[in-house]
XYZ file of C-alpha atoms in Angstrom:
553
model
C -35.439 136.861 23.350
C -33.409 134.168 20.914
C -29.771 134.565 20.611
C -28.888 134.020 17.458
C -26.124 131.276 17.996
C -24.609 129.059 14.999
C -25.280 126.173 17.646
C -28.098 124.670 15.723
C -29.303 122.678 18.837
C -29.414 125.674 21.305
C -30.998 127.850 18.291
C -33.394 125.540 17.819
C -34.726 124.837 21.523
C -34.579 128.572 22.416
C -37.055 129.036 19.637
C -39.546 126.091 20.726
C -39.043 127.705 24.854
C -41.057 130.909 23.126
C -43.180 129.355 20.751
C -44.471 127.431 24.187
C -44.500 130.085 26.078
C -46.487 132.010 23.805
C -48.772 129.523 22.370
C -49.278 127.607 25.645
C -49.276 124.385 23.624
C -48.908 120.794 24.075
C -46.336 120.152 21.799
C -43.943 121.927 19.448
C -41.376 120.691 16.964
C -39.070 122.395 14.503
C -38.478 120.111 11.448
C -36.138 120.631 8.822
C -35.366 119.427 5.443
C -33.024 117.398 4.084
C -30.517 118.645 1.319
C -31.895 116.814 -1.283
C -35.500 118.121 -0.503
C -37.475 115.250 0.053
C -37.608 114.322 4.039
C -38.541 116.461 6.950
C -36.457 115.522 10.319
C -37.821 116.916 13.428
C -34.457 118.401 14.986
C -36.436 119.643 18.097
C -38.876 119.339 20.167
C -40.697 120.632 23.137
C -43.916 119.293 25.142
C -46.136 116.312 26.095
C -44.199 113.455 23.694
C -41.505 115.333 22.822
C -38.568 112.927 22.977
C -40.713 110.598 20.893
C -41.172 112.924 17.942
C -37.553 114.253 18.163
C -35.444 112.422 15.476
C -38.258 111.247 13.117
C -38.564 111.331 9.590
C -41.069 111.593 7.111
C -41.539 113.190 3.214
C -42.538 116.141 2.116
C -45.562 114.091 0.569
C -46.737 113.287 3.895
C -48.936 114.730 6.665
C -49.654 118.658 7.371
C -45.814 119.827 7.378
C -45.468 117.940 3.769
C -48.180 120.239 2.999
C -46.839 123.353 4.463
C -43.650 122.673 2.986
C -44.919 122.055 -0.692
C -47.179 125.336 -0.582
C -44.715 127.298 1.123
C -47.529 128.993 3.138
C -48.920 128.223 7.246
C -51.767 126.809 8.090
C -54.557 127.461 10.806
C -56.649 124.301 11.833
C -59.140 123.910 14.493
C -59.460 120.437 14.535
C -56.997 118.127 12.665
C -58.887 114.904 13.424
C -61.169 116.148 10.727
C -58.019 117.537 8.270
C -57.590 114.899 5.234
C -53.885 116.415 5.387
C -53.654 114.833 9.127
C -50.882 112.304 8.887
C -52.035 109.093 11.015
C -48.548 107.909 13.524
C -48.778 104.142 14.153
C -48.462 104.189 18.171
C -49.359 107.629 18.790
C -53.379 107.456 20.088
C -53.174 110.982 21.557
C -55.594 113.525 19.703
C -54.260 116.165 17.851
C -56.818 118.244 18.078
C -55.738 121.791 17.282
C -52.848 122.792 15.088
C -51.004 125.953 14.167
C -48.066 125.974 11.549
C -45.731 128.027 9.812
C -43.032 127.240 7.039
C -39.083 128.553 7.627
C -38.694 130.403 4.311
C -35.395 131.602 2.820
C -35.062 133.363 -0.471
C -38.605 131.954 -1.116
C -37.547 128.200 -0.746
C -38.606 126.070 2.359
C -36.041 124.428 4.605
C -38.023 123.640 7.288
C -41.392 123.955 9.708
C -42.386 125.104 13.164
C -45.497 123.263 14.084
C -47.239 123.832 17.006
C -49.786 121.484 18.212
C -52.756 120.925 20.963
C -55.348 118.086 22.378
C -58.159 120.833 22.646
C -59.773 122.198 18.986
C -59.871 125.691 18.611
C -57.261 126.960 20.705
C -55.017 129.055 18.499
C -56.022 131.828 16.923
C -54.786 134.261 13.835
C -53.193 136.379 16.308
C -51.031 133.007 17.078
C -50.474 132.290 13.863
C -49.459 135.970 12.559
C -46.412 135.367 15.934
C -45.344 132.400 14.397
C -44.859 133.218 11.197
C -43.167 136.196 11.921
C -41.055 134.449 14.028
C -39.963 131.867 10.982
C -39.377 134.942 8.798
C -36.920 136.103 11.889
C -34.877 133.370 12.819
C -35.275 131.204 9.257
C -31.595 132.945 8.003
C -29.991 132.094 11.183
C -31.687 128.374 11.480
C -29.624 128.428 7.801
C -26.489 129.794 8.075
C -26.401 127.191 11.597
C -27.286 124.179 9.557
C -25.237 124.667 6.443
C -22.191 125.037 9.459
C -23.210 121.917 10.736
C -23.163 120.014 7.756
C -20.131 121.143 6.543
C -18.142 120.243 9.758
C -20.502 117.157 10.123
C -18.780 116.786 6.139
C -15.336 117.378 7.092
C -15.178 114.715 9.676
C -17.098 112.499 7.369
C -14.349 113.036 5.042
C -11.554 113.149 7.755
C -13.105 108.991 8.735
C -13.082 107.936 5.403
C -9.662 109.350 4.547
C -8.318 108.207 7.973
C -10.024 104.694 6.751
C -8.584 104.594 3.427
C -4.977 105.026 4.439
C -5.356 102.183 7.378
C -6.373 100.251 4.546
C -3.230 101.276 2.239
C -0.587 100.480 5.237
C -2.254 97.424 6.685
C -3.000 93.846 6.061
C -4.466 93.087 9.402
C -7.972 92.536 9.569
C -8.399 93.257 13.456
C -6.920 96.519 12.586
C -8.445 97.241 9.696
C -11.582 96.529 11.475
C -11.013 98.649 14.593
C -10.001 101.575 12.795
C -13.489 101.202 10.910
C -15.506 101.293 14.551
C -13.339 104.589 15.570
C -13.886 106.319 12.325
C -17.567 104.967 12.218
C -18.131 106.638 15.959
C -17.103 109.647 14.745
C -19.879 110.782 12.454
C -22.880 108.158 13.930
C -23.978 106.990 16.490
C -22.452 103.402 17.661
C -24.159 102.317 20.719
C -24.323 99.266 19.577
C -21.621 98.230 16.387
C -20.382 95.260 14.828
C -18.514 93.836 11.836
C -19.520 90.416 10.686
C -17.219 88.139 7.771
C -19.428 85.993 5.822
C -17.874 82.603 5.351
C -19.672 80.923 1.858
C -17.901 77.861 2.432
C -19.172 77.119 6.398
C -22.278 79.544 5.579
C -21.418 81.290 8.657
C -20.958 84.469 10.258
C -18.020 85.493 11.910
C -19.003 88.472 14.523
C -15.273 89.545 14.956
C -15.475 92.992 15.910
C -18.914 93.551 18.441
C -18.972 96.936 20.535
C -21.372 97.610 22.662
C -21.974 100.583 24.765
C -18.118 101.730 23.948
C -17.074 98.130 25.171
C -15.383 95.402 23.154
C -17.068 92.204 23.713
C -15.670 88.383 22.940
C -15.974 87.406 19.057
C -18.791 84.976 18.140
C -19.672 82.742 15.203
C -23.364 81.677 14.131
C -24.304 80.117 11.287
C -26.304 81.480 8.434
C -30.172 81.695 9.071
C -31.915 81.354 6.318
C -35.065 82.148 8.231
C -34.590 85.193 10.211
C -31.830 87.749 11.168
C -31.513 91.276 9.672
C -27.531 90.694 9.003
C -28.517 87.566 7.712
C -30.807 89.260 4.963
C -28.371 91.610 4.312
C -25.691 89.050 3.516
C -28.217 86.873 1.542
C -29.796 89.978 -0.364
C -26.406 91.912 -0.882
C -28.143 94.930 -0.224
C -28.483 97.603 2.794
C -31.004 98.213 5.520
C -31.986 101.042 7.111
C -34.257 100.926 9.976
C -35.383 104.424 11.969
C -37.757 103.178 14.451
C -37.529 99.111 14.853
C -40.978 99.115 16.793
C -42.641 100.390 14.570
C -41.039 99.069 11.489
C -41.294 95.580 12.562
C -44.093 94.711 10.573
C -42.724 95.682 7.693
C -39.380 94.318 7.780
C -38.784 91.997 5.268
C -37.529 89.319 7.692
C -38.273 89.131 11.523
C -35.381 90.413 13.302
C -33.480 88.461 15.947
C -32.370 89.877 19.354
C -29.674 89.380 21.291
C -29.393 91.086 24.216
C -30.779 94.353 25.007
C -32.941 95.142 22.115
C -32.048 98.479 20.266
C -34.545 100.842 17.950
C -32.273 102.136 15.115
C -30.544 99.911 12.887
C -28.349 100.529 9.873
C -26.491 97.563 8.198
C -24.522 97.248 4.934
C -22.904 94.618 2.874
C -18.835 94.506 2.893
C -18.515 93.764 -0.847
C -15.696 93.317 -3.602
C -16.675 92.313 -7.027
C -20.598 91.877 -6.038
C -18.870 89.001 -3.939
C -20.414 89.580 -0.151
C -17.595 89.698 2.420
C -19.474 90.422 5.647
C -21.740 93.111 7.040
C -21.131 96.434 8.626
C -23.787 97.268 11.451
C -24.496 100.448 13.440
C -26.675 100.683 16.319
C -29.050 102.438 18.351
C -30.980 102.349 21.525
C -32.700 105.550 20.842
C -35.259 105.421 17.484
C -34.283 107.800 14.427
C -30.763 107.789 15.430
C -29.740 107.343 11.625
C -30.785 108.882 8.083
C -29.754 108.066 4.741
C -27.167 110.043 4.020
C -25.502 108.129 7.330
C -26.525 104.632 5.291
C -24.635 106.377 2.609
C -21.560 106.896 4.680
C -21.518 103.506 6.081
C -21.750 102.469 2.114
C -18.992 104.442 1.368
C -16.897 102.865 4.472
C -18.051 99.291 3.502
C -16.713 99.475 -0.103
C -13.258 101.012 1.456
C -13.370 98.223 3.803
C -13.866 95.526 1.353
C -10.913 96.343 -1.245
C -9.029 96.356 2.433
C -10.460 92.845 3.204
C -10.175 91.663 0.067
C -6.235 92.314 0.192
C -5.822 91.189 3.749
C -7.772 87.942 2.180
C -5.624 87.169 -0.605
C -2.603 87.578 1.410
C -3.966 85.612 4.286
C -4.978 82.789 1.539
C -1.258 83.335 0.374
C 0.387 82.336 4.062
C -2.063 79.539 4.321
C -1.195 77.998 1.154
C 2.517 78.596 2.254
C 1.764 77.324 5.446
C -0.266 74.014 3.679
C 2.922 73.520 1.727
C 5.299 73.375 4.553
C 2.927 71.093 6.888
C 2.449 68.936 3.571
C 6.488 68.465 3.000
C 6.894 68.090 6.708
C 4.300 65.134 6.733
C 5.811 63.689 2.897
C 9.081 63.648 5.180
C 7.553 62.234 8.299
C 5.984 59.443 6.155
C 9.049 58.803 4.298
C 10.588 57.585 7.907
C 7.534 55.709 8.702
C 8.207 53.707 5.037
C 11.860 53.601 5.555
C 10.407 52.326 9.365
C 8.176 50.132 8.028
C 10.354 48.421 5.508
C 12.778 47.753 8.026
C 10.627 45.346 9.957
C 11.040 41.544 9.692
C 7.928 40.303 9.474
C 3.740 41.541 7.868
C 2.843 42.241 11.231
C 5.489 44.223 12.631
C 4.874 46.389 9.120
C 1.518 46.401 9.767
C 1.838 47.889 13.356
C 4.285 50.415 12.142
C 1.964 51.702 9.598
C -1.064 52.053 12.235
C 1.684 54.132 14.826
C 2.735 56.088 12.297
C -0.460 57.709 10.579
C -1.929 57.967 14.338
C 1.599 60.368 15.048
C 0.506 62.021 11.802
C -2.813 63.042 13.751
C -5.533 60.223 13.003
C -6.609 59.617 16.666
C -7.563 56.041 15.420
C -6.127 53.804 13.508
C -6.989 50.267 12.015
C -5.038 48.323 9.448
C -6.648 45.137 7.660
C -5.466 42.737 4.984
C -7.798 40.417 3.307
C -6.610 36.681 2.484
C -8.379 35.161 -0.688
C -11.465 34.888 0.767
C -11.978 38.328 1.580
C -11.301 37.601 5.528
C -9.297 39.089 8.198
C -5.758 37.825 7.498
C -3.976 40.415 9.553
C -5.187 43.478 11.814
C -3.331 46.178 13.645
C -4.302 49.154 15.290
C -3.551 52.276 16.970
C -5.801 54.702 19.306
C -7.896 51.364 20.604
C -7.633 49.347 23.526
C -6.730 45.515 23.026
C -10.237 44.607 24.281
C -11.057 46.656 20.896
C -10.249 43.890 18.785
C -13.019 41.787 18.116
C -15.281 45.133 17.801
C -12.675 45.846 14.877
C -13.386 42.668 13.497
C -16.929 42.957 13.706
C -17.640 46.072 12.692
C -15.044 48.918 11.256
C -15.214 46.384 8.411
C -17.102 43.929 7.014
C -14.502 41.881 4.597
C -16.710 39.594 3.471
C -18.312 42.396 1.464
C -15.405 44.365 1.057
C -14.997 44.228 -2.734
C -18.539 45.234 -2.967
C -18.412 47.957 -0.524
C -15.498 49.404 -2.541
C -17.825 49.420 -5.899
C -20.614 51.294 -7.349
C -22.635 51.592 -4.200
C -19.786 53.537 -2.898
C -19.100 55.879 -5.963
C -20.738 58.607 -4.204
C -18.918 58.598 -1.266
C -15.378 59.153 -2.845
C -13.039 61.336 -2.643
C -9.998 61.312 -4.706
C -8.583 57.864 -4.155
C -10.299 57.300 -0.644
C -13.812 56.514 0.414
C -15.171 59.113 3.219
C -18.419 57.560 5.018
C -20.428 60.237 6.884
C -22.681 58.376 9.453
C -25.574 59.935 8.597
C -25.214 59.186 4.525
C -28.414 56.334 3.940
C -25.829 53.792 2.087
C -24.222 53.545 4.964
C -26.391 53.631 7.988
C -27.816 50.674 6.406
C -24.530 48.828 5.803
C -22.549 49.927 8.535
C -22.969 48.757 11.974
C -21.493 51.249 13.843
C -22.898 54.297 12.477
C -26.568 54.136 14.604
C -24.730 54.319 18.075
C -24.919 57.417 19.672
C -26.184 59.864 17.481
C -27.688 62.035 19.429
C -24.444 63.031 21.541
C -22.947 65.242 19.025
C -24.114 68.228 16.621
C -21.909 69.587 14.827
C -21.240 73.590 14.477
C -19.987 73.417 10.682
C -20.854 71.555 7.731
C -16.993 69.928 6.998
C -17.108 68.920 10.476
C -16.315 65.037 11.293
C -18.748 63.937 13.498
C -17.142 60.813 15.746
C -19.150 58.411 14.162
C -17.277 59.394 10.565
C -14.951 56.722 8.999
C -12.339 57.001 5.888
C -11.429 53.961 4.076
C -8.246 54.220 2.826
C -7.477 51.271 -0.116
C -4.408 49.294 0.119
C -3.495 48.401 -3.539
C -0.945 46.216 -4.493
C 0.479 45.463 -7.625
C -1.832 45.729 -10.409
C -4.411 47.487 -8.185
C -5.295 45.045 -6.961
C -6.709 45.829 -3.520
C -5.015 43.376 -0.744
C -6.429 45.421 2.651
C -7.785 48.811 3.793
C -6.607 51.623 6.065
C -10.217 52.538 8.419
C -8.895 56.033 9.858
C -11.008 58.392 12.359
C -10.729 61.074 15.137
C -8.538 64.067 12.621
C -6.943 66.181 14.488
C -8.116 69.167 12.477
C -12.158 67.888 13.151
C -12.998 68.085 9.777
C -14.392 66.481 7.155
C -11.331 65.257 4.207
C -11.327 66.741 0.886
C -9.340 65.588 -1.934
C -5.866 68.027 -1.111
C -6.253 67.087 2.150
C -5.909 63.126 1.241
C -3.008 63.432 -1.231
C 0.029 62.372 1.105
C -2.115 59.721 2.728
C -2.366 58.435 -0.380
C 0.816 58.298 -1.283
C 1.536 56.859 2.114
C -1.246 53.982 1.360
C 0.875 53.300 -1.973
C 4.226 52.783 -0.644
C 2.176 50.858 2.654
C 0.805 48.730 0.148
C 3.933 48.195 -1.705
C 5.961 46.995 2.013
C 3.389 44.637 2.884
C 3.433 42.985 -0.364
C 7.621 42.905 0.150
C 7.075 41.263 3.143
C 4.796 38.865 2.455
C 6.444 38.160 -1.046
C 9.799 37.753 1.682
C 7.372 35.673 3.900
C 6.428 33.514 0.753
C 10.115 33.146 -0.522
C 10.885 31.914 3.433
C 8.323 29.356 3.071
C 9.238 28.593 -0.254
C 12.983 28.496 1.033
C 12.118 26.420 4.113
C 9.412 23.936 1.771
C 12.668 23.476 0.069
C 15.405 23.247 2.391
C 12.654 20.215 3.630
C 12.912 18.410 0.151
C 16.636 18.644 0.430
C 16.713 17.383 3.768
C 14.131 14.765 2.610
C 16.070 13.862 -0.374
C 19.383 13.284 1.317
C 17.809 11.098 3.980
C 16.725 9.055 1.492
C 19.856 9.075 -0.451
C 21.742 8.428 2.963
C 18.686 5.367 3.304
C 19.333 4.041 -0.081
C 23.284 4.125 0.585
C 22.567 2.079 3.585
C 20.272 -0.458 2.352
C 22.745 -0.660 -0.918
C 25.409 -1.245 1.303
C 23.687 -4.302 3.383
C 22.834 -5.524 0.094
C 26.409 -6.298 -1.121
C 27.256 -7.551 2.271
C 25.155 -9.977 2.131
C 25.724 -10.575 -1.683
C 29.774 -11.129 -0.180
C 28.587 -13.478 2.525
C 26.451 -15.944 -0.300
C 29.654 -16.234 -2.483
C 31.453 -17.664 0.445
């Protein structure tokens, strides 16, 4: 006896305990169709592979429940290996031998099938089939009236999620927020074994896994780098479109890339881009350990909650990008102001090298975790070094190798156009020009890879020119360690350039005062010089007339 419950679930099983009993089958689902017509789900089923069947989909073009549901009418076969209709599973080797079937008919449309199955041929007869399609005729209204009930509440809480997302969105700016209130909503109306929310980064072409769920616990944030190679997310950021995936085993040779596992591997997999203005933001991604867990009106639904979520991140974005440039501003005035007392520091010291040290000390407090300062004489050698982050015993490696002077001019001409930026000269080690011309940039290579592309390695130098009146260039600042790690771009150089400028300017002062001192002292010689000889002359003009006195007597 069924009971007639609006519990779809219960409905559904009750039916499949008497077709068994009845039937004495192997297996027994109840499929039924989608609301758009075109894909059978088997909602239940009972028997020898049960739990594998339960949850899969197929269309209404396919196998011998495509057929019953097209032709409205049930079918009697002895032996289905030998049925064209017969749809062939991937992974399922078990014969099917015998079949019975019967379409779930209301108003004369189809929403669904029993299908009743067994390894032996001949088994059922028309007394079995007459049951079961009586049976559809008897609880088809009720299997109905059940599933329109669940989809509209399963429709009310999809609506109730996005609604509930869409006014997170509205009141908030934060983007772990934002985020979280996307998993709860998410859990509401799917299944999210297994969730994350990636942001794409186009700049560092990586991914940014900054919310990750798994089994209903929050796990630490993670950052990988754009594969180009493999990675369903990855594909999904790259492509711009979704990806829906019912049964990963048995999709996997299809997949248009191979997929890559981390941890426990799961079976369903739904992922959609987070998108504003065909721009990709990131990737929303709902998981499984059980196969057919999703279907596509749930890809739909996670589509819906992407675009929601990337207006949202698209406004947390351009505020965030607003605080950062505020932020930029004030570190930028607070180092213009912090260099200005390094000048004012600098100009107060008596002598080239004192200036000299004073620059080195004060770009290293600025953050440079080494420091070298060289001025050329005329022939393009060391006239003057000072340096900060090195040891003393440092010296003559300076010397040697941060720069070769002797082929300064040249280093700083067309062979080094491409490695400008703005008014400086960055040298990567592992750019050809200058593994060839620089010394240092072979040693120890191997020691360090880095995790983004603007990333300095330790081996990376920036020349900083020191040019003096009419540009012309009278040293170099050789800068490396950043304390930000990464790689300079031409905003990022501005203030050391102005720094370089008014460095450039103080050195000249003081050697121009150095110059005038020598000049001065050269000088303050020839007067010396002169009046000894005047005081010589006085003498010898004075012995002269003494003796001229002397003669006349």
């Amino acid at each position: 006896m069924i009971t007639f419950t609006d519990d779809l679930d219960n409905l559904l099983n009750e039916t499949l305990q008497q077709v068994h009993e009845m039937l004495r089958c192997d297996l027994c689902t109840i499929n039924l169709l989608s609301a758009e017509g075109r894909v059978l789900q088997c909602r239940a089923a009972l028997g020898q592979g049960g739990g594998w069947f339960l949850g899969m989909e197929f269309t209404t073009e396919q196998g011998i429940n495509g057929w019953i549901v097209r032709k409205g009418q049930p079918v009697l076969i002895a032996d289905a290996d030998r049925d064209p209709r017969r749809l062939c599973i991937s992974g399922r080797t078990e014969p099917i031998r015998a079949v019975v079937g019967a379409p779930l008919m209301v108003k004369g449309e189809p929403i669904g099938t029993i299908y009743v199955t067994a390894r032996r041929p001949g088994v059922f007869t028309p007394d079995h089939l007459e049951f079961l399609v009586s049976l559809a005729q008897q609880i088809a209204p009720a299997v109905q009236r059940a599933w329109l009930l669940e989809q509209a509440v399963r429709r009310a809480e999809e609506m109730e999620s996005l609604l509930n997302i869409g006014a997170v969105l509205a009141a908030s700016l934060d983007v772990d927020q934002i985020l979280q209130t996307i998993y709860e909503q998410a859990s509401r109306i799917m299944d999210t074994s297994a969730f994350f929310v990636a942001i794409y980064d186009p700049q560092r072409r990586e991914l940014d896994f900054r919310l990750v769920y798994d089994q209903g616990e929050r796990l630490e944030p993670f950052t990988l780098p754009l594969n180009e190679q493999e990675g369903l997310t990855d594909h999904v950021v790259r492509s711009g479109e979704p990806l829906l995936i019912r049964h990963l085993d048995k999709e996997r040779e299809s997949l248009p890339i191979p997929p890559v596992v981390l941890g426990q591997p799961t079976q369903a997999w739904i992922g959609v881009p987070i998108k504003f203005a065909d721009q990709v933001l990131g990737v929303i991604s709902s998981q499984s350990y059980e196969p057919y867990a999703f279907t596509e009106r749930q890809l739909r639904l996670l589509t819906a909650i992407a675009d929601q979520a990337g207006v949202g991140l698209q406004n947390a974005n351009l505020v965030a990008g607003l605080r950062r440039a505020q932020q930029a501003i004030a570190e930028e005035r607070d180092k213009l102001v912090h260099l200005h007392r390094v000048v004012a520091d600098v100009q107060r010291a008596e002598d080239v090298d004192s200036r000299l040290q004073r620059i080195a000390d004060g770009l290293q407090s600025l953050g440079w975790g080494r420091v070298a300062v060289f001025l050329w004489d005329a022939t393009l050698e060391i006239a003057a070094l000072a340096y900060a982050g090195y040891a003393p015993e440092d010296e003559e490696m300076l010397r040697d190798s941060w720069l070769p002077c002797h082929q300064g001019h040249v280093c700083f001409g067309d062979e080094m156009t491409h490695l400008r930026v703005g008014g400086c000269y960055y040298l990567p080690w592992d750019d050809p020009w200058v593994r060839e011309y620089a010394p240092w940039s072979g040693a120890g290579e191997e020691g360090h890879r880095a995790v983004h592309d603007d990333e300095w390695h330790p081996l990376d130098r920036l020349y900083v020119p020191l040019l003096g009146r009419q540009d012309k260039m009278i040293g170099v600042i050789a800068l490396g360690s950043p304390a930000d790690g990464r790689r300079p771009t031409v905003e990022t150089l501005r203030v050391i350039e102005l720094f370089a400028q008014e460095a450039a300017l103080a050195i000249e002062n003081a050697q121009l005062v150095a110059d005038l001192q020598l000049v001065n002292t050269d000088l303050q010689e020839m007067v010396d010089t002169q009046a000894h000889l005047l005081n010589t002359i006085e003498e010898m003009i004075t012995v002269l007339d003494l003796e001229e006195g002397i003669g006349r007597q």
